[in-house]
PDB file of C-alpha atoms in Angstrom:
ATOM      1  CA  MET A   1     162.021  84.316  26.530  1.00 50.00           C
ATOM      2  CA  GLN A   2     162.360  80.762  25.156  1.00 55.00           C
ATOM      3  CA  SER A   3     161.799  77.490  27.090  1.00 62.00           C
ATOM      4  CA  ASN A   4     161.848  73.874  26.794  1.00 77.00           C
ATOM      5  CA  LEU A   5     159.100  73.522  29.311  1.00 81.00           C
ATOM      6  CA  SER A   6     155.335  74.005  28.257  1.00 86.00           C
ATOM      7  CA  SER A   7     153.058  76.791  29.787  1.00 85.00           C
ATOM      8  CA  ASP A   8     151.365  74.552  31.978  1.00 89.00           C
ATOM      9  CA  VAL A   9     154.439  73.007  33.742  1.00 91.00           C
ATOM     10  CA  ILE A  10     155.423  76.837  33.923  1.00 89.00           C
ATOM     11  CA  VAL A  11     152.333  77.867  35.894  1.00 91.00           C
ATOM     12  CA  GLU A  12     152.354  74.827  38.167  1.00 92.00           C
ATOM     13  CA  ILE A  13     155.817  75.860  39.160  1.00 92.00           C
ATOM     14  CA  LEU A  14     155.043  79.546  39.884  1.00 93.00           C
ATOM     15  CA  MET A  15     151.699  78.617  41.830  1.00 93.00           C
ATOM     16  CA  ARG A  16     153.815  76.844  44.373  1.00 93.00           C
ATOM     17  CA  LEU A  17     156.247  80.135  44.721  1.00 93.00           C
ATOM     18  CA  PRO A  18     155.884  82.658  47.654  1.00 92.00           C
ATOM     19  CA  VAL A  19     154.565  86.092  46.855  1.00 94.00           C
ATOM     20  CA  LYS A  20     157.716  87.883  46.671  1.00 92.00           C
ATOM     21  CA  SER A  21     159.253  85.381  44.173  1.00 93.00           C
ATOM     22  CA  ILE A  22     156.212  85.577  41.891  1.00 94.00           C
ATOM     23  CA  CYS A  23     156.224  89.375  41.752  1.00 93.00           C
ATOM     24  CA  ARG A  24     160.012  89.474  41.087  1.00 94.00           C
ATOM     25  CA  PHE A  25     159.116  87.121  38.178  1.00 93.00           C
ATOM     26  CA  LYS A  26     157.353  89.711  36.380  1.00 92.00           C
ATOM     27  CA  CYS A  27     160.219  91.210  35.398  1.00 91.00           C
ATOM     28  CA  VAL A  28     161.118  88.353  33.286  1.00 89.00           C
ATOM     29  CA  CYS A  29     159.333  88.859  30.188  1.00 90.00           C
ATOM     30  CA  LYS A  30     156.004  90.433  29.243  1.00 92.00           C
ATOM     31  CA  LEU A  31     154.191  87.256  29.089  1.00 89.00           C
ATOM     32  CA  TRP A  32     155.031  85.976  32.545  1.00 91.00           C
ATOM     33  CA  CYS A  33     154.092  89.549  33.714  1.00 93.00           C
ATOM     34  CA  LEU A  34     150.405  88.955  31.952  1.00 93.00           C
ATOM     35  CA  LEU A  35     150.379  85.463  33.382  1.00 92.00           C
ATOM     36  CA  ILE A  36     151.227  86.552  36.829  1.00 94.00           C
ATOM     37  CA  SER A  37     148.540  89.554  36.857  1.00 93.00           C
ATOM     38  CA  ASP A  38     145.867  87.054  35.352  1.00 94.00           C
ATOM     39  CA  PRO A  39     142.527  86.962  38.156  1.00 92.00           C
ATOM     40  CA  THR A  40     142.569  83.327  36.819  1.00 93.00           C
ATOM     41  CA  PHE A  41     146.131  82.376  38.131  1.00 95.00           C
ATOM     42  CA  ILE A  42     145.681  84.639  41.275  1.00 93.00           C
ATOM     43  CA  LYS A  43     142.747  82.936  42.294  1.00 91.00           C
ATOM     44  CA  ARG A  44     144.488  79.317  41.771  1.00 93.00           C
ATOM     45  CA  HIS A  45     147.576  80.532  43.398  1.00 94.00           C
ATOM     46  CA  LEU A  46     145.322  81.419  46.488  1.00 90.00           C
ATOM     47  CA  ASN A  47     143.189  78.252  46.612  1.00 90.00           C
ATOM     48  CA  LEU A  48     146.453  75.905  46.328  1.00 92.00           C
ATOM     49  CA  ALA A  49     147.237  77.458  50.065  1.00 88.00           C
ATOM     50  CA  ILE A  50     143.647  77.002  50.870  1.00 82.00           C
ATOM     51  CA  ILE A  51     143.570  73.143  50.077  1.00 86.00           C
ATOM     52  CA  ASP A  52     147.379  72.448  50.656  1.00 87.00           C
ATOM     53  CA  LYS A  53     148.427  72.896  54.664  1.00 80.00           C
ATOM     54  CA  ASP A  54     151.955  72.619  53.567  1.00 85.00           C
ATOM     55  CA  ILE A  55     151.611  75.393  51.077  1.00 88.00           C
ATOM     56  CA  GLU A  56     149.756  77.343  53.532  1.00 83.00           C
ATOM     57  CA  HIS A  57     152.434  77.180  56.291  1.00 80.00           C
ATOM     58  CA  GLN A  58     155.135  78.083  53.794  1.00 85.00           C
ATOM     59  CA  ARG A  59     152.863  81.404  53.191  1.00 87.00           C
ATOM     60  CA  GLN A  60     151.906  82.113  56.720  1.00 84.00           C
ATOM     61  CA  LYS A  61     153.251  85.577  58.012  1.00 83.00           C
ATOM     62  CA  LEU A  62     152.840  87.749  61.401  1.00 78.00           C
ATOM     63  CA  ILE A  63     151.450  91.003  62.096  1.00 78.00           C
ATOM     64  CA  LEU A  64     152.964  92.489  65.291  1.00 74.00           C
ATOM     65  CA  ARG A  65     151.684  95.457  66.789  1.00 68.00           C
ATOM     66  CA  SER A  66     151.204  97.309  70.279  1.00 67.00           C
ATOM     67  CA  SER A  67     149.024 100.058  71.255  1.00 59.00           C
ATOM     68  CA  SER A  68     152.379 102.704  70.835  1.00 57.00           C
ATOM     69  CA  THR A  69     152.684 101.424  67.213  1.00 58.00           C
ATOM     70  CA  PRO A  70     150.586 102.870  64.127  1.00 56.00           C
ATOM     71  CA  SER A  71     148.211 100.519  62.773  1.00 58.00           C
ATOM     72  CA  LEU A  72     148.167  99.493  59.096  1.00 59.00           C
ATOM     73  CA  GLU A  73     145.501 101.416  56.531  1.00 76.00           C
ATOM     74  CA  LEU A  74     145.510  99.126  53.307  1.00 66.00           C
ATOM     75  CA  LYS A  75     142.387 100.243  51.777  1.00 70.00           C
ATOM     76  CA  ARG A  76     139.786 103.240  52.826  1.00 77.00           C
ATOM     77  CA  ILE A  77     136.030 101.402  52.758  1.00 79.00           C
ATOM     78  CA  PRO A  78     132.968 103.426  52.215  1.00 80.00           C
ATOM     79  CA  ASN A  79     130.785 104.933  55.076  1.00 74.00           C
ATOM     80  CA  PHE A  80     127.221 103.767  55.344  1.00 65.00           C
ATOM     81  CA  TYR A  81     123.925 105.162  56.456  1.00 59.00           C
ATOM     82  CA  ILE A  82     122.325 103.989  59.519  1.00 57.00           C
ATOM     83  CA  ASP A  83     118.641 104.456  59.994  1.00 54.00           C
ATOM     84  CA  ILE A  84     117.723 106.470  63.008  1.00 46.00           C
ATOM     85  CA  ASN A  85     114.568 104.995  63.621  1.00 51.00           C
ATOM     86  CA  ARG A  86     116.000 102.455  66.091  1.00 50.00           C
ATOM     87  CA  SER A  87     114.926 101.267  69.176  1.00 47.00           C
ATOM     88  CA  LEU A  88     116.466 102.964  72.906  1.00 43.00           C
ATOM     89  CA  ASP A  89     118.581  99.683  73.216  1.00 48.00           C
ATOM     90  CA  ASP A  90     120.197 100.323  70.091  1.00 47.00           C
ATOM     91  CA  ARG A  91     121.155 103.852  70.718  1.00 47.00           C
ATOM     92  CA  VAL A  92     123.119 102.589  73.834  1.00 50.00           C
ATOM     93  CA  SER A  93     126.636 103.677  72.867  1.00 51.00           C
ATOM     94  CA  ARG A  94     128.976 100.622  72.988  1.00 56.00           C
ATOM     95  CA  PRO A  95     132.643  99.964  71.935  1.00 58.00           C
ATOM     96  CA  LEU A  96     133.167  99.335  68.217  1.00 69.00           C
ATOM     97  CA  VAL A  97     133.864  95.951  67.242  1.00 77.00           C
ATOM     98  CA  TYR A  98     135.197  94.749  64.040  1.00 82.00           C
ATOM     99  CA  GLY A  99     135.889  91.330  62.420  1.00 87.00           C
ATOM    100  CA  PHE A 100     137.486  90.497  59.033  1.00 89.00           C
ATOM    101  CA  GLY A 101     137.991  87.312  56.955  1.00 88.00           C
ATOM    102  CA  TYR A 102     137.735  85.786  53.536  1.00 85.00           C
ATOM    103  CA  ASP A 103     134.550  84.093  52.396  1.00 87.00           C
ATOM    104  CA  HIS A 104     135.334  80.886  50.198  1.00 81.00           C
ATOM    105  CA  SER A 105     132.093  80.298  48.732  1.00 84.00           C
ATOM    106  CA  PHE A 106     131.845  83.504  47.222  1.00 85.00           C
ATOM    107  CA  ASP A 107     135.414  84.333  46.551  1.00 83.00           C
ATOM    108  CA  ASP A 108     135.224  87.899  48.601  1.00 89.00           C
ATOM    109  CA  TYR A 109     136.931  89.688  51.647  1.00 88.00           C
ATOM    110  CA  ASN A 110     134.132  90.842  54.425  1.00 91.00           C
ATOM    111  CA  VAL A 111     134.548  93.232  57.239  1.00 91.00           C
ATOM    112  CA  VAL A 112     132.153  92.891  59.872  1.00 90.00           C
ATOM    113  CA  LYS A 113     131.046  95.941  61.990  1.00 88.00           C
ATOM    114  CA  PHE A 114     129.084  96.238  65.188  1.00 83.00           C
ATOM    115  CA  MET A 115     127.009  99.218  65.455  1.00 75.00           C
ATOM    116  CA  TYR A 116     125.326 100.006  69.098  1.00 66.00           C
ATOM    117  CA  GLU A 117     124.024  97.545  70.942  1.00 65.00           C
ATOM    118  CA  SER A 118     122.341  95.104  68.237  1.00 72.00           C
ATOM    119  CA  ILE A 119     123.132  96.514  65.107  1.00 81.00           C
ATOM    120  CA  VAL A 120     125.545  94.818  62.715  1.00 87.00           C
ATOM    121  CA  TYR A 121     126.759  95.421  59.116  1.00 89.00           C
ATOM    122  CA  VAL A 122     128.828  93.632  56.724  1.00 92.00           C
ATOM    123  CA  TYR A 123     131.345  94.899  53.958  1.00 92.00           C
ATOM    124  CA  SER A 124     131.894  93.193  50.809  1.00 91.00           C
ATOM    125  CA  LEU A 125     135.499  93.899  49.087  1.00 89.00           C
ATOM    126  CA  LYS A 126     133.888  92.244  45.874  1.00 88.00           C
ATOM    127  CA  THR A 127     130.797  94.669  45.619  1.00 90.00           C
ATOM    128  CA  ASP A 128     132.419  97.463  47.634  1.00 89.00           C
ATOM    129  CA  THR A 129     129.385  98.034  49.741  1.00 90.00           C
ATOM    130  CA  TRP A 130     127.849  97.493  53.245  1.00 90.00           C
ATOM    131  CA  ARG A 131     124.602  95.256  53.823  1.00 89.00           C
ATOM    132  CA  ARG A 132     122.595  94.762  57.076  1.00 87.00           C
ATOM    133  CA  ALA A 133     123.014  91.629  58.849  1.00 86.00           C
ATOM    134  CA  GLN A 134     121.059  89.365  60.986  1.00 77.00           C
ATOM    135  CA  ARG A 135     119.905  91.195  64.258  1.00 77.00           C
ATOM    136  CA  PHE A 136     122.603  90.529  67.120  1.00 78.00           C
ATOM    137  CA  SER A 137     121.195  89.167  70.130  1.00 79.00           C
ATOM    138  CA  TYR A 138     124.074  89.036  72.571  1.00 81.00           C
ATOM    139  CA  ARG A 139     126.185  91.576  74.691  1.00 78.00           C
ATOM    140  CA  ARG A 140     129.359  92.923  74.022  1.00 74.00           C
ATOM    141  CA  PHE A 141     132.722  92.893  76.498  1.00 68.00           C
ATOM    142  CA  ASN A 142     134.923  94.822  74.923  1.00 66.00           C
ATOM    143  CA  SER A 143     136.380  95.867  71.453  1.00 67.00           C
ATOM    144  CA  ASP A 144     138.644  92.845  70.778  1.00 73.00           C
ATOM    145  CA  SER A 145     138.639  91.852  66.736  1.00 78.00           C
ATOM    146  CA  GLY A 146     137.396  88.878  65.915  1.00 85.00           C
ATOM    147  CA  VAL A 147     139.019  85.616  65.285  1.00 88.00           C
ATOM    148  CA  HIS A 148     138.840  84.191  62.117  1.00 90.00           C
ATOM    149  CA  LEU A 149     138.680  80.317  61.082  1.00 90.00           C
ATOM    150  CA  ASN A 150     136.803  78.384  58.694  1.00 89.00           C
ATOM    151  CA  GLY A 151     134.983  80.988  57.044  1.00 89.00           C
ATOM    152  CA  ALA A 152     133.643  82.682  60.282  1.00 93.00           C
ATOM    153  CA  VAL A 153     134.872  85.423  62.433  1.00 93.00           C
ATOM    154  CA  HIS A 154     134.438  84.681  66.094  1.00 93.00           C
ATOM    155  CA  TRP A 155     134.258  86.673  69.346  1.00 89.00           C
ATOM    156  CA  VAL A 156     133.605  86.295  72.990  1.00 86.00           C
ATOM    157  CA  PHE A 157     130.040  87.382  73.898  1.00 84.00           C
ATOM    158  CA  ALA A 158     127.403  87.022  76.305  1.00 80.00           C
ATOM    159  CA  ARG A 159     123.560  85.895  75.781  1.00 74.00           C
ATOM    160  CA  GLY A 160     120.655  88.018  76.700  1.00 64.00           C
ATOM    161  CA  LYS A 161     120.209  91.489  78.103  1.00 62.00           C
ATOM    162  CA  ASP A 162     118.060  91.439  80.975  1.00 59.00           C
ATOM    163  CA  SER A 163     120.951  90.671  83.730  1.00 59.00           C
ATOM    164  CA  SER A 164     124.019  92.123  84.729  1.00 63.00           C
ATOM    165  CA  LEU A 165     126.768  91.935  82.150  1.00 62.00           C
ATOM    166  CA  VAL A 166     129.189  90.815  84.905  1.00 64.00           C
ATOM    167  CA  SER A 167     126.852  87.937  85.723  1.00 65.00           C
ATOM    168  CA  MET A 168     126.137  86.343  82.181  1.00 73.00           C
ATOM    169  CA  PRO A 169     127.976  83.460  81.139  1.00 75.00           C
ATOM    170  CA  ARG A 170     130.522  84.201  78.388  1.00 80.00           C
ATOM    171  CA  LEU A 171     130.295  81.952  74.944  1.00 85.00           C
ATOM    172  CA  ILE A 172     132.147  81.662  71.754  1.00 89.00           C
ATOM    173  CA  VAL A 173     129.864  83.333  69.242  1.00 91.00           C
ATOM    174  CA  ALA A 174     130.746  83.098  65.077  1.00 93.00           C
ATOM    175  CA  PHE A 175     129.389  84.722  62.382  1.00 93.00           C
ATOM    176  CA  ASP A 176     129.338  82.769  59.255  1.00 93.00           C
ATOM    177  CA  PHE A 177     129.893  84.558  56.257  1.00 90.00           C
ATOM    178  CA  ALA A 178     128.343  82.032  53.944  1.00 89.00           C
ATOM    179  CA  GLU A 179     125.091  81.981  55.834  1.00 89.00           C
ATOM    180  CA  GLY A 180     125.242  85.615  57.036  1.00 88.00           C
ATOM    181  CA  MET A 181     124.134  84.288  60.388  1.00 89.00           C
ATOM    182  CA  PHE A 182     125.519  83.998  64.219  1.00 90.00           C
ATOM    183  CA  ARG A 183     125.970  81.017  65.652  1.00 91.00           C
ATOM    184  CA  GLU A 184     127.509  79.639  69.015  1.00 92.00           C
ATOM    185  CA  LEU A 185     130.003  77.032  69.472  1.00 93.00           C
ATOM    186  CA  PRO A 186     129.999  74.683  72.071  1.00 91.00           C
ATOM    187  CA  ARG A 187     132.602  75.015  75.035  1.00 85.00           C
ATOM    188  CA  PRO A 188     134.693  72.082  76.444  1.00 84.00           C
ATOM    189  CA  TYR A 189     131.809  70.877  78.992  1.00 78.00           C
ATOM    190  CA  ASP A 190     128.360  72.574  80.100  1.00 74.00           C
ATOM    191  CA  ASP A 191     129.491  73.779  83.219  1.00 68.00           C
ATOM    192  CA  ALA A 192     132.896  75.478  81.826  1.00 63.00           C
ATOM    193  CA  GLU A 193     134.216  78.429  83.264  1.00 60.00           C
ATOM    194  CA  ASN A 194     133.632  81.573  81.662  1.00 68.00           C
ATOM    195  CA  VAL A 195     135.649  82.252  78.169  1.00 73.00           C
ATOM    196  CA  THR A 196     138.155  85.077  78.901  1.00 75.00           C
ATOM    197  CA  ALA A 197     140.029  85.001  75.656  1.00 79.00           C
ATOM    198  CA  ILE A 198     140.051  82.804  72.155  1.00 86.00           C
ATOM    199  CA  GLY A 199     142.724  82.265  69.208  1.00 86.00           C
ATOM    200  CA  VAL A 200     143.635  80.520  66.581  1.00 86.00           C
ATOM    201  CA  LEU A 201     146.580  77.884  66.716  1.00 83.00           C
ATOM    202  CA  GLY A 202     147.894  75.425  64.447  1.00 80.00           C
ATOM    203  CA  GLY A 203     144.314  75.940  62.473  1.00 83.00           C
ATOM    204  CA  CYS A 204     142.190  74.736  65.554  1.00 89.00           C
ATOM    205  CA  LEU A 205     140.290  77.294  67.883  1.00 92.00           C
ATOM    206  CA  CYS A 206     141.620  77.531  71.283  1.00 89.00           C
ATOM    207  CA  TRP A 207     139.503  78.530  74.552  1.00 87.00           C
ATOM    208  CA  LEU A 208     141.095  79.833  77.608  1.00 82.00           C
ATOM    209  CA  GLY A 209     139.078  79.910  80.850  1.00 76.00           C
ATOM    210  CA  GLU A 210     138.988  81.953  84.057  1.00 68.00           C
ATOM    211  CA  GLN A 211     141.034  79.536  85.775  1.00 67.00           C
ATOM    212  CA  GLN A 212     143.878  79.394  83.247  1.00 70.00           C
ATOM    213  CA  ASP A 213     142.392  76.351  81.501  1.00 79.00           C
ATOM    214  CA  PHE A 214     143.772  76.208  78.224  1.00 84.00           C
ATOM    215  CA  TRP A 215     141.611  73.821  75.490  1.00 89.00           C
ATOM    216  CA  VAL A 216     142.247  73.204  71.821  1.00 91.00           C
ATOM    217  CA  MET A 217     138.776  72.249  69.362  1.00 94.00           C
ATOM    218  CA  LYS A 218     140.753  69.663  67.152  1.00 93.00           C
ATOM    219  CA  GLU A 219     137.672  69.126  65.048  1.00 94.00           C
ATOM    220  CA  TYR A 220     135.996  72.511  64.663  1.00 95.00           C
ATOM    221  CA  ALA A 221     132.446  73.009  66.051  1.00 93.00           C
ATOM    222  CA  VAL A 222     132.535  69.121  67.512  1.00 94.00           C
ATOM    223  CA  LYS A 223     132.537  69.352  71.129  1.00 93.00           C
ATOM    224  CA  GLU A 224     133.873  66.320  71.816  1.00 94.00           C
ATOM    225  CA  SER A 225     137.295  67.299  70.193  1.00 95.00           C
ATOM    226  CA  TRP A 226     138.041  69.681  72.935  1.00 93.00           C
ATOM    227  CA  THR A 227     141.205  68.648  74.363  1.00 91.00           C
ATOM    228  CA  LYS A 228     142.793  70.420  77.322  1.00 89.00           C
ATOM    229  CA  VAL A 229     146.606  71.304  76.993  1.00 85.00           C
ATOM    230  CA  VAL A 230     148.922  72.018  79.861  1.00 81.00           C
ATOM    231  CA  ILE A 231     150.728  75.329  79.441  1.00 80.00           C
ATOM    232  CA  GLY A 232     153.808  74.841  81.804  1.00 77.00           C
ATOM    233  CA  VAL A 233     154.420  78.536  81.927  1.00 77.00           C
ATOM    234  CA  PRO A 234     153.023  80.788  84.543  1.00 73.00           C
ATOM    235  CA  PHE A 235     150.795  83.524  83.030  1.00 70.00           C
ATOM    236  CA  LEU A 236     148.283  86.146  84.253  1.00 64.00           C
ATOM    237  CA  ASN A 237     146.780  86.585  80.425  1.00 69.00           C
ATOM    238  CA  LEU A 238     147.399  84.362  77.554  1.00 72.00           C
ATOM    239  CA  ARG A 239     146.815  84.527  73.536  1.00 74.00           C
ATOM    240  CA  PRO A 240     147.679  81.838  71.265  1.00 74.00           C
ATOM    241  CA  SER A 241     148.967  82.883  68.094  1.00 72.00           C
ATOM    242  CA  PHE A 242     150.952  80.961  65.622  1.00 72.00           C
ATOM    243  CA  LEU A 243     152.147  76.939  65.596  1.00 73.00           C
ATOM    244  CA  LYS A 244     155.110  75.817  63.302  1.00 75.00           C
ATOM    245  CA  ASN A 245     157.455  72.714  64.052  1.00 75.00           C
ATOM    246  CA  ASP A 246     155.813  71.730  66.966  1.00 78.00           C
ATOM    247  CA  GLU A 247     156.352  75.246  68.500  1.00 83.00           C
ATOM    248  CA  ALA A 248     153.669  77.736  69.164  1.00 84.00           C
ATOM    249  CA  LEU A 249     154.244  81.368  69.645  1.00 82.00           C
ATOM    250  CA  LEU A 250     152.115  82.787  72.415  1.00 82.00           C
ATOM    251  CA  VAL A 251     151.533  86.117  73.868  1.00 79.00           C
ATOM    252  CA  ILE A 252     152.249  85.868  77.648  1.00 77.00           C
ATOM    253  CA  ASN A 253     151.695  88.806  80.075  1.00 72.00           C
ATOM    254  CA  GLU A 254     152.297  91.373  77.232  1.00 71.00           C
ATOM    255  CA  GLY A 255     155.647  89.365  75.937  1.00 78.00           C
ATOM    256  CA  LEU A 256     156.127  86.982  73.374  1.00 82.00           C
ATOM    257  CA  ILE A 257     157.466  83.255  74.256  1.00 84.00           C
ATOM    258  CA  VAL A 258     158.121  80.157  71.797  1.00 87.00           C
ATOM    259  CA  TYR A 259     156.506  77.391  73.692  1.00 86.00           C
ATOM    260  CA  ASN A 260     157.530  73.655  72.963  1.00 86.00           C
ATOM    261  CA  PRO A 261     154.564  71.722  74.539  1.00 78.00           C
ATOM    262  CA  LYS A 262     156.121  68.169  73.901  1.00 81.00           C
ATOM    263  CA  GLU A 263     159.482  69.233  75.776  1.00 84.00           C
ATOM    264  CA  ASP A 264     157.571  71.746  77.996  1.00 80.00           C
ATOM    265  CA  THR A 265     160.253  74.366  77.395  1.00 86.00           C
ATOM    266  CA  HIS A 266     159.966  78.037  76.199  1.00 86.00           C
ATOM    267  CA  ARG A 267     162.129  80.909  75.132  1.00 88.00           C
ATOM    268  CA  GLU A 268     161.412  84.442  75.474  1.00 86.00           C
ATOM    269  CA  ILE A 269     161.412  86.603  72.016  1.00 82.00           C
ATOM    270  CA  VAL A 270     162.410  90.414  72.264  1.00 79.00           C
ATOM    271  CA  ILE A 271     161.271  92.520  69.466  1.00 74.00           C
ATOM    272  CA  HIS A 272     162.775  95.971  69.310  1.00 71.00           C
ATOM    273  CA  GLY A 273     159.829  98.560  69.666  1.00 65.00           C
ATOM    274  CA  ILE A 274     157.234  95.910  70.473  1.00 63.00           C
ATOM    275  CA  ASN A 275     157.797  94.316  73.580  1.00 52.00           C
ATOM    276  CA  GLY A 276     156.594  95.927  76.850  1.00 53.00           C
ATOM    277  CA  ARG A 277     154.990  98.900  75.165  1.00 50.00           C
ATOM    278  CA  GLY A 278     151.448  98.413  75.453  1.00 55.00           C
ATOM    279  CA  ASN A 279     148.668  96.095  74.567  1.00 65.00           C
ATOM    280  CA  LEU A 280     150.423  93.503  72.170  1.00 71.00           C
ATOM    281  CA  GLU A 281     148.596  92.266  69.427  1.00 71.00           C
ATOM    282  CA  ILE A 282     149.732  89.697  66.908  1.00 74.00           C
ATOM    283  CA  GLU A 283     147.535  88.843  63.543  1.00 76.00           C
ATOM    284  CA  THR A 284     148.356  85.540  61.161  1.00 79.00           C
ATOM    285  CA  TYR A 285     147.633  85.580  57.537  1.00 82.00           C
ATOM    286  CA  VAL A 286     148.404  83.660  54.385  1.00 86.00           C
ATOM    287  CA  GLU A 287     149.801  85.972  51.645  1.00 90.00           C
ATOM    288  CA  SER A 288     148.669  86.137  48.553  1.00 91.00           C
ATOM    289  CA  LEU A 289     148.367  88.006  45.340  1.00 92.00           C
ATOM    290  CA  VAL A 290     145.167  89.619  45.660  1.00 86.00           C
ATOM    291  CA  SER A 291     144.921  93.287  45.980  1.00 81.00           C
ATOM    292  CA  LEU A 292     142.582  95.078  48.116  1.00 72.00           C
ATOM    293  CA  ASN A 293     142.134  97.584  45.980  1.00 69.00           C
ATOM    294  CA  VAL A 294     140.639  95.838  42.699  1.00 58.00           C
TER     295      VAL A 294
END
């Protein structure tokens, strides 16, 4: 195939296209197929979405599921051996907790898995192996999956093990993939109510208190950047999900709404087979050419 464009210009154009279009263009010619399948091109295509927010928003997609719909199984990861010589506290059975995210510093995808009370393992897609992580010193409330942001996965946990779980203050705890360590993130104020849920909205971490206080951390890990947002929709429970064109997609009372905070208006979204059928979950992701099987 002849073209008046240089190969560098073609690469720059292709890098800005969505994944579906690029995959179709593999059929244009053998040269394009080799180019698009090249690991260097795949990495550059992903990195462009990381550094360019407009490209990132264009490639953002949603996964919706409820407890009544089947889960996705994209890659089977290996089992791992656990040393049986662990403390009595470690042998206390707890709900399994997972987290998934991308580590920019090592260009790797990781799965975090909590076993028992204080054992944590991290799976690396690049090496296809598990490793033991820093000892876990928090208490878990449920089996909610973690929220990925800024190279870390975030959960709602409690500190300490000596008192009743109900009376422990709840905290936002993050596992940093690059450092391989847990750390606490600041709450909006020192005597803030217990955290009941966290999420990501518009690339910012969100915090929901027991009294339906909704806060957005405009600058990551900076306490002073917490900003209170008034949601003009009555709700028993809320999970932020997606922000685009000044509108937010929220899971409220196990239903979906699109909320406009500037105009304080909302509209319900009904998806056949999803709404009203058990615990509704929404995950956002940025599409890429990266294969989990490579």
